Amino acid sequence: MRPLGAGPGDSDAGDGDGEGQVGIATRTRTSPKKPSQYKVLMLNDDYTPMEFVVMCLKRFFRMDLEQATRVMLHVHQRGVGVCGIFPYEIAETKVNQVMDFARQNQHPLQCTLEKA
């Protein structure tokens, strides 16, 4: 405490009681960690029609015709191609959607995911 009659310019910081000292309160803020990303991969087979693969890429990965055709040809020529990169839950959902759709249409198309 300041003694009676002490002015605002008087300092009592040397008293050791800690009053009159100004400090800044700091708190470390933890920023949320970005979720791990996963690549959705489409695998080539000798039975699924190219048009069906293009339809899947357009439908489930929102690709335009040109981009879907490019990815389909990459899968056809190299055996595997990346359809997109997503957080785990979204990647897993897309894999399941493609696999279910292929199964419903009696195609052996395979889709999988791996950590990006």
Coordinates of N, CA and C in Angstrom, one line a residue:
M1 N 0.8 -1.2 0.0 CA 0.0 0.0 0.0 C 0.9 1.2 0.0
R2 N 0.3 2.3 -0.5 CA 1.0 3.6 -0.6 C 0.7 4.3 0.7
P3 N 1.8 4.8 1.4 CA 1.5 5.6 2.6 C 0.6 6.8 2.3
L4 N -0.1 7.2 3.3 CA -0.9 8.4 3.2 C -0.1 9.6 2.7
G5 N -0.6 10.3 1.8 CA 0.1 11.5 1.3 C 1.1 11.2 0.2
A6 N 1.3 9.9 -0.1 CA 2.3 9.6 -1.2 C 1.6 9.9 -2.5
G7 N 2.4 10.6 -3.4 CA 1.8 10.9 -4.7 C 2.0 9.8 -5.7
P8 N 1.4 10.0 -6.9 CA 1.4 9.0 -7.9 C 2.8 8.7 -8.4
G9 N 3.7 9.7 -8.2 CA 5.1 9.5 -8.7 C 5.9 8.8 -7.7
D10 N 5.5 8.6 -6.5 CA 6.3 7.9 -5.5 C 6.2 6.4 -5.8
S11 N 7.3 5.8 -5.7 CA 7.4 4.3 -6.0 C 7.7 3.6 -4.7
D12 N 7.0 2.5 -4.5 CA 7.2 1.6 -3.4 C 7.7 0.3 -3.9
A13 N 8.2 0.2 -5.1 CA 8.6 -1.1 -5.7 C 9.7 -1.8 -4.9
G14 N 10.4 -1.0 -4.1 CA 11.5 -1.6 -3.4 C 11.1 -2.2 -2.1
D15 N 9.8 -2.1 -1.7 CA 9.3 -2.6 -0.4 C 9.3 -4.1 -0.4
G16 N 9.2 -4.8 -1.6 CA 9.2 -6.2 -1.7 C 7.8 -6.8 -1.5
D17 N 6.7 -5.9 -1.4 CA 5.4 -6.5 -1.3 C 4.7 -6.7 -2.6
G18 N 5.3 -6.3 -3.7 CA 4.8 -6.6 -5.0 C 3.8 -5.6 -5.5
E19 N 3.2 -4.8 -4.7 CA 2.2 -3.9 -5.1 C 2.8 -2.8 -5.9
G20 N 2.0 -2.2 -6.8 CA 2.5 -1.1 -7.6 C 3.3 -1.5 -8.8
Q21 N 3.5 -2.8 -9.0 CA 4.3 -3.3 -10.1 C 3.3 -3.6 -11.2
V22 N 3.6 -3.3 -12.4 CA 2.8 -3.6 -13.6 C 3.4 -4.8 -14.3
G23 N 2.5 -5.8 -14.6 CA 3.0 -6.9 -15.4 C 2.0 -7.3 -16.5
I24 N 2.4 -8.1 -17.4 CA 1.5 -8.5 -18.4 C 1.1 -10.0 -18.2
A25 N -0.1 -10.3 -18.1 CA -0.5 -11.6 -18.0 C -0.5 -12.3 -19.3
T26 N 0.2 -13.4 -19.4 CA 0.3 -14.1 -20.7 C -0.2 -15.5 -20.5
R27 N -0.9 -16.0 -21.5 CA -1.4 -17.3 -21.5 C -1.1 -17.9 -22.9
T28 N -0.5 -19.1 -22.8 CA -0.1 -19.7 -24.1 C -1.4 -20.3 -24.7
R29 N -1.6 -19.9 -26.0 CA -2.8 -20.4 -26.7 C -2.4 -21.6 -27.5
T30 N -3.1 -22.7 -27.3 CA -2.8 -23.8 -28.2 C -3.7 -23.8 -29.4
S31 N -3.1 -23.7 -30.6 CA -3.9 -23.7 -31.8 C -4.2 -25.2 -32.1
P32 N -5.5 -25.4 -32.6 CA -5.9 -26.7 -33.0 C -5.0 -27.3 -34.1
K33 N -4.6 -28.6 -33.9 CA -3.7 -29.2 -34.9 C -4.5 -29.6 -36.2
K34 N -4.0 -29.3 -37.3 CA -4.7 -29.7 -38.6 C -4.8 -31.2 -38.6
P35 N -6.0 -31.7 -39.1 CA -6.1 -33.1 -39.2 C -5.2 -33.7 -40.2
S36 N -4.8 -35.0 -40.0 CA -3.9 -35.7 -41.0 C -4.7 -35.8 -42.3
Q37 N -4.0 -35.7 -43.4 CA -4.6 -35.8 -44.7 C -4.3 -37.2 -45.3
Y38 N -5.3 -37.6 -46.1 CA -5.2 -38.9 -46.7 C -5.5 -38.8 -48.2
K39 N -4.7 -39.6 -49.0 CA -5.0 -39.6 -50.4 C -6.0 -40.7 -50.7
V40 N -7.0 -40.4 -51.5 CA -7.9 -41.4 -52.0 C -7.3 -41.9 -53.3
L41 N -7.1 -43.2 -53.4 CA -6.5 -43.8 -54.6 C -7.4 -44.7 -55.3
M42 N -7.4 -44.6 -56.7 CA -8.3 -45.5 -57.5 C -7.3 -46.5 -58.2
L43 N -7.7 -47.8 -58.2 CA -6.8 -48.8 -58.7 C -7.4 -49.3 -60.1
N44 N -6.5 -49.6 -61.0 CA -6.9 -50.1 -62.3 C -7.3 -51.5 -62.2
D45 N -8.2 -51.9 -63.1 CA -8.6 -53.3 -63.3 C -8.9 -53.4 -64.8
D46 N -9.0 -54.7 -65.2 CA -9.2 -54.9 -66.7 C -10.7 -55.0 -67.1
Y47 N -11.6 -54.7 -66.1 CA -13.0 -55.0 -66.4 C -13.9 -53.7 -66.3
T48 N -13.6 -52.8 -65.4 CA -14.4 -51.6 -65.2 C -14.3 -50.7 -66.4
P49 N -15.4 -50.3 -67.1 CA -15.3 -49.4 -68.2 C -14.8 -48.1 -67.9
M50 N -14.1 -47.5 -68.8 CA -13.5 -46.1 -68.5 C -14.6 -45.1 -68.3
E51 N -15.7 -45.2 -68.9 CA -16.8 -44.3 -68.8 C -17.3 -44.3 -67.3
F52 N -17.3 -45.5 -66.7 CA -17.8 -45.7 -65.4 C -16.8 -45.0 -64.4
V53 N -15.5 -45.1 -64.6 CA -14.5 -44.5 -63.8 C -14.7 -43.0 -63.9
V54 N -14.9 -42.5 -65.1 CA -15.0 -41.0 -65.3 C -16.3 -40.6 -64.5
M55 N -17.4 -41.3 -64.6 CA -18.6 -41.0 -63.9 C -18.4 -40.9 -62.4
C56 N -17.6 -41.9 -61.8 CA -17.3 -41.9 -60.4 C -16.5 -40.7 -60.0
L57 N -15.5 -40.3 -60.8 CA -14.7 -39.2 -60.5 C -15.5 -37.9 -60.5
K58 N -16.4 -37.8 -61.5 CA -17.2 -36.6 -61.5 C -18.2 -36.5 -60.4
R59 N -18.8 -37.7 -60.1 CA -19.9 -37.7 -59.1 C -19.3 -37.6 -57.6
F60 N -18.3 -38.3 -57.3 CA -17.8 -38.4 -55.9 C -16.7 -37.4 -55.6
F61 N -16.0 -36.9 -56.6 CA -14.8 -36.1 -56.4 C -15.0 -34.7 -57.1
R62 N -16.2 -34.5 -57.6 CA -16.6 -33.1 -58.2 C -15.6 -32.7 -59.2
M63 N -15.1 -33.6 -60.0 CA -14.2 -33.2 -61.1 C -15.0 -32.9 -62.4
D64 N -14.5 -32.0 -63.2 CA -15.1 -31.8 -64.5 C -14.7 -32.9 -65.5
L65 N -15.3 -32.9 -66.6 CA -15.1 -34.0 -67.6 C -13.6 -34.1 -67.9
E66 N -13.0 -33.0 -68.2 CA -11.6 -33.0 -68.6 C -10.6 -33.6 -67.5
Q67 N -10.8 -33.1 -66.3 CA -10.0 -33.6 -65.2 C -10.3 -35.1 -64.9
A68 N -11.5 -35.5 -64.9 CA -11.9 -36.8 -64.6 C -11.3 -37.8 -65.7
T69 N -11.3 -37.3 -66.9 CA -10.7 -38.1 -68.0 C -9.2 -38.3 -67.8
R70 N -8.6 -37.2 -67.4 CA -7.1 -37.2 -67.2 C -6.7 -38.2 -66.1
V71 N -7.5 -38.1 -65.0 CA -7.2 -39.0 -63.8 C -7.5 -40.5 -64.3
M72 N -8.6 -40.7 -65.0 CA -8.9 -42.0 -65.4 C -7.8 -42.6 -66.3
L73 N -7.3 -41.8 -67.2 CA -6.2 -42.3 -68.1 C -5.0 -42.6 -67.3
H74 N -4.7 -41.7 -66.3 CA -3.5 -42.0 -65.4 C -3.7 -43.3 -64.7
V75 N -4.9 -43.6 -64.2 CA -5.1 -44.8 -63.5 C -5.0 -46.0 -64.5
H76 N -5.5 -45.8 -65.7 CA -5.4 -46.9 -66.7 C -4.0 -47.2 -67.1
Q77 N -3.2 -46.2 -67.3 CA -1.8 -46.3 -67.8 C -0.8 -46.7 -66.7
R78 N -1.0 -46.2 -65.5 CA 0.0 -46.4 -64.4 C -0.5 -47.4 -63.3
G79 N -1.8 -47.8 -63.4 CA -2.2 -48.8 -62.4 C -2.9 -48.2 -61.2
V80 N -2.6 -46.9 -60.9 CA -3.2 -46.3 -59.7 C -3.1 -44.8 -59.9
G81 N -4.1 -44.1 -59.3 CA -4.1 -42.6 -59.4 C -4.8 -42.0 -58.2
V82 N -4.4 -40.7 -57.9 CA -4.9 -40.0 -56.8 C -6.2 -39.3 -57.2
C83 N -7.3 -39.5 -56.5 CA -8.5 -38.8 -56.8 C -8.7 -37.6 -56.0
G84 N -8.0 -37.5 -54.9 CA -8.1 -36.3 -54.0 C -7.4 -36.5 -52.7
I85 N -7.2 -35.5 -51.9 CA -6.6 -35.5 -50.6 C -7.5 -34.9 -49.6
F86 N -7.9 -35.6 -48.5 CA -8.9 -35.2 -47.6 C -8.5 -35.6 -46.2
P87 N -9.2 -35.0 -45.2 CA -9.1 -35.5 -43.8 C -9.6 -37.0 -43.8
Y88 N -9.2 -37.7 -42.8 CA -9.5 -39.2 -42.8 C -11.0 -39.5 -43.0
E89 N -11.9 -38.9 -42.2 CA -13.3 -39.2 -42.3 C -13.9 -39.0 -43.7
I90 N -13.5 -37.9 -44.3 CA -14.0 -37.6 -45.6 C -13.4 -38.6 -46.6
A91 N -12.1 -38.9 -46.5 CA -11.5 -39.9 -47.4 C -12.1 -41.2 -47.3
E92 N -12.4 -41.7 -46.1 CA -13.0 -43.0 -45.9 C -14.4 -43.0 -46.4
T93 N -15.1 -41.9 -46.3 CA -16.5 -41.9 -46.8 C -16.5 -42.0 -48.4
K94 N -15.5 -41.2 -49.0 CA -15.5 -41.3 -50.5 C -15.1 -42.7 -51.0
V95 N -14.1 -43.3 -50.3 CA -13.8 -44.7 -50.7 C -15.0 -45.6 -50.6
N96 N -15.7 -45.5 -49.5 CA -16.9 -46.3 -49.3 C -18.0 -46.0 -50.4
Q97 N -18.2 -44.8 -50.7 CA -19.2 -44.4 -51.7 C -18.8 -45.0 -53.1
V98 N -17.5 -44.9 -53.5 CA -17.1 -45.4 -54.8 C -17.2 -46.9 -54.8
M99 N -16.8 -47.6 -53.7 CA -16.9 -49.0 -53.7 C -18.3 -49.5 -53.7
D100 N -19.2 -48.9 -53.0 CA -20.6 -49.3 -52.9 C -21.2 -49.1 -54.3
F101 N -20.9 -47.9 -54.9 CA -21.5 -47.6 -56.3 C -21.0 -48.6 -57.3
A102 N -19.7 -49.0 -57.2 CA -19.1 -49.9 -58.2 C -19.8 -51.3 -58.0
R103 N -20.0 -51.7 -56.7 CA -20.6 -53.0 -56.4 C -22.0 -53.0 -56.9
Q104 N -22.8 -51.9 -56.7 CA -24.2 -51.9 -57.1 C -24.3 -52.0 -58.7
N105 N -23.2 -51.5 -59.3 CA -23.2 -51.6 -60.8 C -22.4 -52.8 -61.3
Q106 N -22.1 -53.7 -60.4 CA -21.4 -54.9 -60.8 C -20.1 -54.7 -61.5
H107 N -19.3 -53.8 -60.9 CA -17.9 -53.5 -61.4 C -16.9 -53.8 -60.3
P108 N -15.8 -54.3 -60.6 CA -14.8 -54.7 -59.6 C -13.9 -53.5 -59.2
L109 N -14.3 -52.3 -59.5 CA -13.4 -51.1 -59.3 C -13.0 -51.1 -57.8
Q110 N -11.7 -50.8 -57.6 CA -11.2 -50.7 -56.2 C -10.7 -49.3 -55.9
C111 N -11.0 -48.9 -54.7 CA -10.6 -47.6 -54.3 C -10.1 -47.7 -52.8
T112 N -9.0 -47.0 -52.5 CA -8.4 -47.2 -51.2 C -7.9 -45.8 -50.7
L113 N -7.3 -45.8 -49.5 CA -6.7 -44.5 -49.0 C -5.4 -44.8 -48.4
E114 N -4.5 -43.8 -48.4 CA -3.3 -43.9 -47.7 C -2.9 -42.5 -47.2
K115 N -2.1 -42.5 -46.1 CA -1.7 -41.2 -45.5 C -0.9 -40.4 -46.5
A116 N -1.3 -39.1 -46.6 CA -0.6 -38.2 -47.6 C 0.8 -37.8 -47.1

